[in-house]
Coordinates of C-alpha atoms in Angstrom, one line a residue:
Chain C
M1 CA 134.9 76.1 114.8
E2 CA 137.2 79.7 113.4
F3 CA 137.3 80.5 110.0
T4 CA 139.9 81.0 108.9
P5 CA 140.4 81.8 105.1
A6 CA 143.4 79.9 103.2
Q7 CA 146.1 81.2 101.9
I8 CA 148.0 80.7 98.4
S9 CA 151.5 82.0 96.8
L10 CA 152.0 81.7 93.6
S11 CA 154.1 79.0 92.7
H12 CA 155.0 80.7 89.3
L13 CA 153.8 82.7 87.6
D14 CA 152.6 80.4 84.8
E15 CA 150.4 83.6 83.5
L16 CA 150.6 87.2 82.5
W17 CA 147.0 88.8 81.7
F18 CA 146.9 92.3 80.8
Q19 CA 143.5 94.0 81.3
V20 CA 144.4 96.3 77.9
T21 CA 140.8 98.1 77.9
G22 CA 139.9 97.9 81.4
T23 CA 136.0 97.9 81.3
R24 CA 135.6 99.3 78.5
C25 CA 133.3 97.8 76.3
N26 CA 131.4 98.5 73.0
L27 CA 129.1 95.9 75.5
T28 CA 126.8 96.3 79.2
C29 CA 126.1 92.1 79.2
H30 CA 123.6 91.9 82.6
H31 CA 126.2 88.5 84.0
C32 CA 128.9 91.0 83.3
F33 CA 131.1 90.0 86.9
I34 CA 133.9 93.8 86.5
S35 CA 130.3 95.4 84.7
C36 CA 132.2 96.8 81.9
S37 CA 130.1 98.7 79.4
P38 CA 130.8 102.0 76.6
H39 CA 130.1 104.4 80.2
N40 CA 132.7 102.8 82.7
K41 CA 135.6 104.5 82.7
S42 CA 136.8 103.0 86.3
F43 CA 139.6 101.5 84.3
D44 CA 141.2 102.7 82.0
F45 CA 143.4 101.1 78.7
L46 CA 146.4 100.4 79.2
S47 CA 149.2 101.5 76.7
R48 CA 151.2 99.3 74.5
Q49 CA 154.5 101.1 75.7
E50 CA 153.4 99.7 79.0
I51 CA 152.3 96.5 78.5
Q52 CA 155.9 96.3 76.2
Q53 CA 158.2 96.7 79.5
Y54 CA 156.0 93.8 81.3
L55 CA 156.7 91.4 78.8
Q56 CA 160.9 91.9 79.5
E57 CA 160.1 92.7 82.9
S58 CA 158.5 88.7 82.3
V59 CA 161.7 87.5 80.2
E60 CA 163.7 87.0 83.7
L61 CA 160.5 85.8 85.5
G62 CA 159.9 82.2 83.5
V63 CA 156.3 82.7 81.9
K64 CA 154.4 80.2 80.2
G65 CA 152.0 82.4 78.3
Y66 CA 150.0 85.8 77.9
Y67 CA 146.0 87.1 78.6
F68 CA 144.7 89.6 77.0
T69 CA 141.3 91.2 78.6
G70 CA 138.3 94.2 79.1
G71 CA 136.1 94.9 78.5
E72 CA 136.3 94.9 74.6
P73 CA 139.9 95.0 73.7
F74 CA 140.0 95.3 70.3
L75 CA 138.3 98.7 71.2
H76 CA 142.3 99.4 71.8
P77 CA 143.9 101.4 69.4
D78 CA 147.0 99.2 69.0
M79 CA 145.5 95.8 69.8
V80 CA 146.8 93.9 66.6
D81 CA 150.1 95.3 67.4
I82 CA 150.2 94.3 71.3
L83 CA 149.5 91.0 69.7
C84 CA 151.8 91.0 67.2
D85 CA 154.1 92.8 70.6
T86 CA 153.9 89.8 72.6
L87 CA 153.8 86.7 69.8
Q88 CA 158.4 88.3 70.3
F89 CA 158.4 87.1 73.4
G90 CA 155.4 83.7 73.9
P91 CA 151.8 82.6 73.5
A92 CA 149.1 85.2 74.0
T93 CA 145.1 84.7 74.3
V94 CA 142.6 87.3 73.1
L95 CA 139.2 87.5 75.2
T96 CA 137.0 88.5 72.9
N97 CA 133.3 89.2 72.8
G98 CA 134.3 88.5 68.8
T99 CA 132.2 91.4 67.2
V100 CA 133.9 94.0 66.3
L101 CA 137.3 92.3 65.0
K102 CA 137.9 92.5 61.2
E103 CA 139.6 90.8 58.7
Q104 CA 142.9 92.8 57.5
W105 CA 143.2 93.2 61.4
L106 CA 142.5 88.9 60.9
N107 CA 144.7 88.9 58.7
R108 CA 147.9 90.5 59.7
L109 CA 147.8 88.0 63.2
S110 CA 147.5 85.2 61.0
K111 CA 150.3 86.2 58.9
A112 CA 152.2 87.0 62.7
Q113 CA 151.4 83.7 64.5
Q114 CA 152.4 81.7 60.6
Q115 CA 156.0 83.9 61.8
C116 CA 156.6 82.7 65.1
R117 CA 156.7 79.1 67.4
Y118 CA 154.0 79.9 69.3
S119 CA 150.1 80.2 69.2
L120 CA 147.6 82.7 69.2
E121 CA 144.4 81.9 70.6
F122 CA 140.7 83.9 70.2
R123 CA 138.8 82.7 73.4
V124 CA 135.3 84.4 72.1
S125 CA 132.5 85.1 74.7
I126 CA 128.6 84.0 73.3
D127 CA 126.4 82.9 75.6
G128 CA 123.6 81.1 74.1
F129 CA 123.5 78.9 70.6
D130 CA 121.2 80.3 69.0
A131 CA 120.1 85.0 69.0
P132 CA 117.2 83.7 71.8
T133 CA 119.4 83.0 74.6
N134 CA 122.2 85.2 74.1
D135 CA 121.0 88.2 73.9
P136 CA 118.5 88.5 77.0
I137 CA 122.8 88.1 78.2
R138 CA 124.6 89.8 76.2
G139 CA 122.7 92.9 74.2
D140 CA 120.2 92.2 71.2
G141 CA 121.2 91.7 68.1
T142 CA 124.8 90.6 69.3
F143 CA 124.6 86.8 68.4
D144 CA 125.3 87.5 64.7
R145 CA 127.2 89.5 65.3
A146 CA 129.9 87.4 67.3
I147 CA 129.1 84.3 65.0
R148 CA 130.0 87.2 62.6
G149 CA 133.1 87.0 64.0
V150 CA 133.2 83.7 65.0
E151 CA 133.2 82.5 61.0
L152 CA 136.2 85.3 59.5
L153 CA 137.9 84.1 62.5
V154 CA 137.8 80.2 61.1
Q155 CA 137.9 82.2 57.7
S156 CA 141.0 83.7 58.9
G157 CA 142.4 80.5 60.1
F158 CA 142.4 80.8 63.6
L159 CA 140.8 77.9 65.5
P160 CA 139.3 80.4 67.8
I161 CA 137.7 78.9 71.9
I162 CA 134.5 79.8 72.0
T163 CA 133.3 80.4 75.7
A164 CA 129.8 80.3 77.5
T165 CA 129.1 81.3 80.6
R166 CA 126.9 78.8 82.1
T167 CA 123.3 80.1 83.0
W168 CA 121.6 76.8 82.7
P169 CA 121.3 74.0 85.3
D170 CA 124.7 72.2 84.9
S171 CA 122.6 69.2 84.2
E172 CA 122.4 70.5 80.0
D173 CA 125.5 71.6 79.9
Q174 CA 126.3 67.8 76.8
K175 CA 122.8 69.4 76.0
V176 CA 124.0 72.9 75.8
L177 CA 127.5 71.5 73.6
G178 CA 125.9 70.0 71.5
E179 CA 123.4 72.3 70.5
F180 CA 126.2 75.1 70.1
T181 CA 128.2 72.1 68.3
T182 CA 125.6 71.6 65.5
M183 CA 125.2 76.0 64.9
L184 CA 129.3 75.9 65.4
H185 CA 129.3 72.8 62.3
K186 CA 126.8 74.9 60.9
R187 CA 128.7 78.1 60.6
G188 CA 132.0 75.6 59.2
Y189 CA 133.1 76.2 61.7
Q190 CA 133.9 72.5 61.6
H191 CA 136.0 71.0 64.7
P192 CA 134.8 73.8 67.2
R193 CA 136.7 73.7 70.2
I194 CA 133.8 75.2 73.0
K195 CA 134.3 76.1 77.5
L196 CA 132.0 76.8 79.8
L197 CA 132.4 78.7 82.6
P198 CA 130.4 78.5 85.1
S199 CA 129.3 82.3 86.6
L200 CA 130.4 84.3 88.5
K201 CA 128.4 85.7 91.2
L202 CA 130.3 89.8 91.3
G203 CA 129.0 92.6 89.3
A204 CA 125.9 93.2 86.8
E205 CA 125.9 89.1 87.9
Q206 CA 125.0 89.8 91.1
A207 CA 122.5 91.9 90.4
R208 CA 121.3 89.3 87.7
T209 CA 121.0 86.2 90.5
E210 CA 122.4 87.1 93.6
A211 CA 125.6 87.4 95.7
Y212 CA 127.8 84.8 96.7
S213 CA 126.5 83.9 100.9
E214 CA 129.2 84.3 103.4
H215 CA 129.4 80.8 103.2
E216 CA 130.8 80.6 100.2
R217 CA 134.4 80.5 101.0
V218 CA 137.4 78.5 101.2
S219 CA 139.0 78.1 104.6
D220 CA 142.6 76.5 105.3
T221 CA 141.5 73.7 106.0
M222 CA 139.3 72.8 102.6
L223 CA 143.3 72.9 101.3
N224 CA 144.3 70.5 102.5
T225 CA 143.8 67.3 100.1
L226 CA 143.5 70.1 96.8
D227 CA 145.8 70.8 94.5
Q228 CA 146.2 74.3 94.1
Q229 CA 147.1 74.5 90.5
Q230 CA 143.9 75.3 90.9
F231 CA 143.8 78.5 91.9
V232 CA 144.0 81.4 89.0
C233 CA 146.2 82.3 91.5
E234 CA 148.7 80.1 91.7
H235 CA 150.1 80.5 88.7
A236 CA 148.5 84.4 87.7
R237 CA 149.0 88.1 88.0
I238 CA 146.8 90.4 85.8
V239 CA 147.8 94.3 84.8
T240 CA 145.5 96.6 84.6
D241 CA 145.9 100.5 85.0
R242 CA 146.8 100.6 89.0
G243 CA 148.7 98.4 89.7
V244 CA 149.4 94.8 89.4
H245 CA 146.7 92.9 91.2
V246 CA 146.2 88.7 92.4
C247 CA 143.8 87.4 89.0
P248 CA 141.9 88.8 86.5
I249 CA 138.6 88.2 88.6
L250 CA 139.3 90.5 91.8
I251 CA 140.3 93.9 90.1
E252 CA 137.9 95.4 91.9
S253 CA 138.8 94.8 95.4
P254 CA 141.1 96.6 96.5
D255 CA 142.7 93.8 98.6
S256 CA 144.3 92.4 95.0
V257 CA 146.3 95.0 93.8
L258 CA 149.7 93.8 94.8
G259 CA 152.1 96.0 93.7
Q260 CA 153.6 98.5 90.7
D261 CA 155.9 95.5 89.3
L262 CA 155.7 92.3 88.8
K263 CA 158.2 90.6 91.1
N264 CA 156.6 92.3 93.4
A265 CA 153.2 91.0 93.1
T266 CA 154.8 86.7 93.0
E267 CA 156.1 87.4 96.0
Q268 CA 153.5 88.1 98.4
P269 CA 150.5 85.0 98.5
F270 CA 147.4 86.2 99.3
D271 CA 144.3 85.8 101.9
L272 CA 140.9 83.6 99.5
N273 CA 138.5 85.5 100.9
H274 CA 136.2 86.2 98.2
G275 CA 133.3 84.5 97.2
A276 CA 135.1 84.2 93.9
C277 CA 137.7 82.3 95.7
F278 CA 134.8 78.9 96.0
T279 CA 134.0 79.6 92.0
C280 CA 138.1 79.1 91.6
Y281 CA 137.9 76.1 93.9
Q282 CA 134.8 74.2 92.6
Y283 CA 135.7 74.6 88.8
G284 CA 139.1 75.3 89.1
A285 CA 140.9 75.7 86.1
I286 CA 138.0 78.8 84.7
C287 CA 141.1 81.3 83.3
S288 CA 142.6 78.9 81.6
N289 CA 142.0 77.7 78.1
V290 CA 141.8 74.3 78.0
S291 CA 138.2 73.3 77.9
L292 CA 136.0 72.1 81.0
N293 CA 133.2 70.3 79.6
T294 CA 132.3 69.1 82.7
T295 CA 130.7 69.7 86.1
P296 CA 132.0 69.5 88.8
E297 CA 133.4 67.0 90.8
R298 CA 133.3 69.0 94.5
G299 CA 130.0 70.0 95.1
S300 CA 128.2 72.8 97.0
E301 CA 129.6 72.5 101.3
Chain V
M1 CA 184.1 61.2 72.6
T2 CA 180.5 61.0 72.3
V3 CA 178.3 59.0 74.5
R4 CA 175.8 58.7 72.5
L5 CA 171.7 57.9 74.5
A6 CA 168.6 55.7 72.9
L7 CA 165.7 57.8 75.2
L8 CA 162.2 56.5 74.6
G9 CA 158.4 57.7 75.4
G10 CA 155.7 57.1 75.9
I11 CA 155.4 53.6 75.3
Y12 CA 151.8 53.4 75.5
N13 CA 151.6 49.2 75.5
N14 CA 152.9 49.4 71.6
Y15 CA 155.4 46.3 73.1
L16 CA 155.5 46.3 69.2
A17 CA 156.9 49.6 68.0
L18 CA 159.3 49.9 71.6
E19 CA 160.6 46.0 70.1
A20 CA 161.6 47.9 67.0
A21 CA 162.9 51.1 67.9
L22 CA 165.1 49.6 70.6
R23 CA 166.6 47.6 67.2
Q24 CA 167.3 51.2 65.2
A25 CA 168.9 52.4 68.8
S26 CA 170.8 49.6 69.1
E27 CA 172.2 50.1 65.4
L28 CA 172.4 53.4 65.6
G29 CA 175.2 52.7 68.4
A30 CA 173.6 53.6 71.8
E31 CA 174.8 52.6 74.3
S32 CA 172.4 53.4 77.0
Y33 CA 169.0 53.2 77.4
Y34 CA 165.6 55.7 78.9
C35 CA 162.7 56.0 78.8
L36 CA 160.9 59.3 80.1
G37 CA 157.3 57.6 80.9
D38 CA 154.1 56.3 80.4
I39 CA 154.8 52.5 79.4
G40 CA 151.2 51.6 79.8
A41 CA 147.8 52.7 78.1
F42 CA 146.1 53.4 74.9
G43 CA 147.4 49.5 74.0
P44 CA 147.4 45.7 74.1
H45 CA 148.6 43.3 76.6
P46 CA 150.1 45.1 79.0
D47 CA 152.7 43.0 80.0
R48 CA 154.4 43.3 77.3
S49 CA 156.7 45.2 77.5
F50 CA 158.3 44.6 80.1
P51 CA 160.3 42.0 79.3
L52 CA 162.1 44.0 76.3
L53 CA 162.2 47.5 78.8
H54 CA 164.7 44.1 81.1
Q55 CA 166.0 42.5 77.9
Y56 CA 167.8 45.9 77.2
D57 CA 168.7 47.2 80.2
V58 CA 165.9 50.0 80.1
Q59 CA 166.7 52.6 82.8
C60 CA 162.6 53.9 83.5
I61 CA 161.3 57.5 84.9
Q62 CA 158.1 56.9 85.6
G63 CA 155.0 58.5 84.1
N64 CA 152.1 59.8 85.5
Y65 CA 150.0 56.6 84.4
D66 CA 152.3 53.8 86.1
D67 CA 152.5 56.5 89.2
S68 CA 148.4 55.2 88.6
I69 CA 149.2 51.7 88.0
G70 CA 151.8 51.2 90.4
N71 CA 150.0 52.8 92.6
E72 CA 145.9 51.1 91.8
L73 CA 144.9 54.3 91.6
D74 CA 141.3 55.6 89.9
D75 CA 142.6 57.1 86.8
C76 CA 145.4 58.2 85.4
Q77 CA 145.9 61.3 85.8
C78 CA 146.7 62.3 82.6
G79 CA 145.4 66.0 83.0
Y80 CA 142.8 65.9 80.4
T81 CA 140.0 68.7 80.6
D82 CA 137.8 66.5 78.5
A83 CA 134.4 64.3 79.2
R84 CA 135.3 62.2 76.7
D85 CA 138.1 62.5 76.9
N86 CA 138.4 60.6 79.9
Y87 CA 136.0 58.4 79.6
F88 CA 138.6 56.5 75.8
A89 CA 141.2 57.3 78.6
Q90 CA 139.2 55.5 82.0
K91 CA 138.2 53.0 79.6
S92 CA 142.1 52.6 78.4
Y93 CA 143.1 53.2 81.8
D94 CA 140.5 50.0 83.4
Y95 CA 142.0 47.6 81.2
T96 CA 145.6 47.9 81.8
L97 CA 145.4 48.7 85.4
A98 CA 143.7 44.9 85.0
N99 CA 145.9 43.1 83.2
T100 CA 149.1 44.9 84.8
S101 CA 151.3 42.0 86.4
D102 CA 151.5 42.2 90.8
E103 CA 156.0 42.2 89.5
N104 CA 155.5 45.0 86.9
K105 CA 153.4 46.8 89.0
R106 CA 155.4 46.8 91.3
F107 CA 158.4 47.8 89.5
L108 CA 156.3 51.2 88.5
K109 CA 156.1 52.2 91.3
S110 CA 159.6 52.0 92.3
L111 CA 161.1 53.5 88.7
P112 CA 162.2 57.6 90.2
N113 CA 160.4 60.2 88.7
E114 CA 162.7 62.4 87.0
L115 CA 167.1 61.1 86.6
I116 CA 170.1 63.3 86.4
L117 CA 172.3 62.0 84.3
E118 CA 176.1 63.4 84.6
I119 CA 178.2 63.2 81.2
E120 CA 181.3 65.3 80.0
S121 CA 180.8 68.4 82.4
H122 CA 177.2 67.6 81.2
R123 CA 174.5 68.3 83.5
L124 CA 171.5 67.2 81.4
L125 CA 168.0 66.0 83.4
L126 CA 165.3 63.7 81.9
C127 CA 161.4 63.6 83.2
H128 CA 157.8 62.5 82.3
G129 CA 155.9 66.4 81.9
S130 CA 158.6 68.4 82.5
P131 CA 161.0 68.7 85.4
R132 CA 158.0 70.6 87.8
R133 CA 155.4 67.7 87.0
T134 CA 154.9 64.9 85.7
N135 CA 151.6 65.2 83.8
E136 CA 152.7 68.9 82.9
F137 CA 152.4 69.7 78.7
L138 CA 155.5 71.4 77.0
W139 CA 153.4 71.9 73.4
E140 CA 156.5 74.3 70.9
S141 CA 153.8 76.3 70.1
T142 CA 152.9 77.8 73.8
T143 CA 156.5 76.5 75.8
P144 CA 159.0 80.1 75.7
T145 CA 161.8 80.0 75.1
H146 CA 162.4 82.3 78.3
F147 CA 159.9 79.6 79.9
L148 CA 162.2 77.0 79.3
E149 CA 165.7 78.4 80.6
W150 CA 163.7 78.8 84.1
F151 CA 164.2 75.8 84.3
F152 CA 167.7 75.1 83.2
R153 CA 168.8 78.0 85.9
E154 CA 166.6 76.6 88.9
R155 CA 167.9 72.8 88.2
Q156 CA 171.0 73.2 87.0
V157 CA 170.6 71.0 83.9
D158 CA 172.2 72.4 80.1
F159 CA 170.0 69.1 78.6
I160 CA 165.8 68.6 79.3
A161 CA 164.1 66.1 77.9
G162 CA 160.8 64.8 78.1
T163 CA 157.0 63.2 76.3
H164 CA 153.5 63.2 76.8
T165 CA 152.1 65.1 75.4
G166 CA 153.5 62.6 71.8
I167 CA 154.2 65.2 69.6
K168 CA 158.1 65.7 69.6
W169 CA 159.8 69.4 69.0
H170 CA 163.4 70.9 70.5
Q171 CA 164.6 74.0 71.3
Q172 CA 167.9 75.5 71.9
T173 CA 168.1 78.7 73.6
K174 CA 171.5 80.5 75.5
L175 CA 171.2 77.6 78.9
G176 CA 170.7 74.6 77.0
R177 CA 168.9 72.0 74.8
F178 CA 164.8 71.0 76.0
V179 CA 163.6 68.0 73.9
N180 CA 160.4 66.6 73.3
I181 CA 161.6 62.9 72.7
G182 CA 157.7 62.1 71.6
V183 CA 156.3 58.8 71.7
L184 CA 156.1 55.2 70.6
G185 CA 153.0 53.8 71.8
R186 CA 151.2 55.6 68.9
P187 CA 151.0 58.5 65.5
E188 CA 151.8 62.5 67.1
N189 CA 149.3 63.3 64.8
D190 CA 150.0 63.6 61.1
G191 CA 148.9 61.3 58.5
Q192 CA 151.6 58.5 59.4
T193 CA 151.7 55.8 60.8
N194 CA 154.7 55.4 62.3
V195 CA 156.2 56.7 65.5
W196 CA 159.2 58.4 66.2
F197 CA 162.2 57.9 69.4
T198 CA 165.7 60.4 70.1
M199 CA 168.6 59.7 70.5
V200 CA 170.9 61.9 72.1
E201 CA 175.0 62.4 71.6
V202 CA 177.4 64.1 74.1
S203 CA 180.3 65.2 73.5
R204 CA 182.3 67.5 75.8
D205 CA 180.8 70.3 73.5
E206 CA 178.5 69.9 72.3
I207 CA 174.5 68.3 72.7
R208 CA 172.9 67.0 69.7
T209 CA 169.5 65.3 69.3
S210 CA 168.8 63.1 66.8
F211 CA 164.2 62.6 65.9
H212 CA 164.1 58.6 64.1
P213 CA 160.8 57.5 62.6
V214 CA 159.6 54.0 63.4
Q215 CA 158.1 52.3 61.1
Y216 CA 156.1 48.6 62.9
D217 CA 153.4 46.2 61.8
H218 CA 151.1 48.7 63.4
T219 CA 148.4 46.1 61.4
R220 CA 149.1 43.6 64.3
L221 CA 148.9 46.1 66.3
S222 CA 144.9 47.4 65.5
R223 CA 144.4 43.9 65.2
E224 CA 144.7 43.1 68.4
M225 CA 143.7 45.8 70.2
H226 CA 140.9 44.8 68.5
Q227 CA 140.5 40.8 70.2
E228 CA 141.3 42.7 72.7
G229 CA 138.1 45.6 72.9
L230 CA 140.0 48.3 73.0
P231 CA 137.7 51.1 72.1
D232 CA 137.8 51.5 67.8
E233 CA 138.5 55.4 67.8
F234 CA 142.0 55.0 70.0
I235 CA 142.5 51.3 66.7
E236 CA 141.3 54.4 64.4
T237 CA 144.5 56.1 65.5
I238 CA 146.9 53.1 64.9
E239 CA 145.5 52.7 61.9
T240 CA 145.6 56.3 59.9
G241 CA 147.8 58.7 62.5
W242 CA 145.5 60.9 63.3
W243 CA 144.2 61.3 66.5
T244 CA 140.6 60.8 67.8
T245 CA 140.7 62.0 71.4
C246 CA 142.6 63.8 73.3
L247 CA 141.8 66.4 70.6
E248 CA 140.5 69.4 73.7
I249 CA 144.1 70.7 74.8
L250 CA 145.8 70.5 71.9
P251 CA 146.8 74.5 71.4
Q252 CA 145.4 75.8 68.2
K253 CA 149.0 75.1 66.2
E254 CA 148.6 71.4 66.9
R255 CA 145.3 71.7 66.6
K256 CA 145.4 72.8 63.3
A257 CA 148.5 70.1 62.3
G258 CA 146.1 66.8 63.0
Q259 CA 142.7 66.3 60.6
F260 CA 140.4 65.8 63.8

């Protein structure tokens, strides 16, 4: 039977993402789906002014929440100001590796959060519950540095969401969650929030494991019984220095750029013809804040 | 002229709190009563809420739980994402499904998923989660003012009420007033055993809302939950006022307000 890719239209722009530091990161993780590193300049920083313009534009569109990713967002010299600006508009989430956080920044952000009605969420990427399980993926010494970041966040009154990319069999999820919880308790984080993420076979991860096979695609018939909200592109867009893209995962694909302004980028449907779309189909909600600590119900047909 | 409405959120089988709230609302001059859904869940003896709803002629909206029970679906569609939350939700759901009469299931199945009231030139939209989705969580700390205004524009109303999250809040915007009316089914994670309902006063010039605490016999409720074999984690919440489950869906600010 001929394969017809599924097509998704955005129902409403709930999530507006910013690739705030492009592909620049202080780490070079082996599973990074856009191969971020200290030397990857394929995407550049967004300026505070550019972000402010998009925030203004987002009001008319009724955006529900704002997300910042990179690279490492806290390499941006204006990151604290950008988050303070954003909290004037709505809730903000920042995805960080936790290794460069400074106490004075967090104190300022804690105060900014207290003074507004919105939540400022931190998602800290740690891919193992100790150095031997984390550092082979994220780099030597990164476990200790990231955990120090978590401690600083907790001391500053935040409840960071620890995100771990699954590099173990699905069947070990509960065991790994238990190990993470025990470790975080010991570090003073009494009620840790932990989110497990599927790996995306793109960028560095593609080299570390394998690429998506040609069968790992979402066909239109597969959408018949599925809640389309579980696809990020159904309710989100991301801004990079190249324009507005369909989702945070696919920014390196040329067809992901949907325009330069938000309104146009919300009006175009998107063909789900990428392997990563299949991961969204399998797991759903991979970019949202809530934990998805269950194994997927749908297998790899 | 001022019209007074009583809005009741998620009852979750807490017929004791429902009875107390209806009495209290009547004393406050309520002329009509609305339940914004989730009549079942969490507590004991599902069928005991329905006679009270009929006695006070409460107009009900179908919540996700009502849709599930009414249509005998496999789960409550609560929207939890955590394995532990889903485990407890399923225990509670199986109990409620097994103990709801066929007649009450038919009633739940027949409910509308929203109501629009036209009072004194105002248009009021009553829903369960949000105007677009029955099981959408609208928390105070993650719902921007301009997002609410988008709803007011889309639906051409100047008042929206919902429940579903279990924690009350309200926000006046340039285009209308939003209120999350709280729930009667369990305390709102503040260490107090009372629950809440909302009164709405509609006059030509304005729509006013007020939240009202409901004290009820929570020790009897917890005793009955024990007797019915409902989870200890749920009983603890009734007895202490702190949530022990459904914590993973909370945004940071709401999570920090609780004990766990």
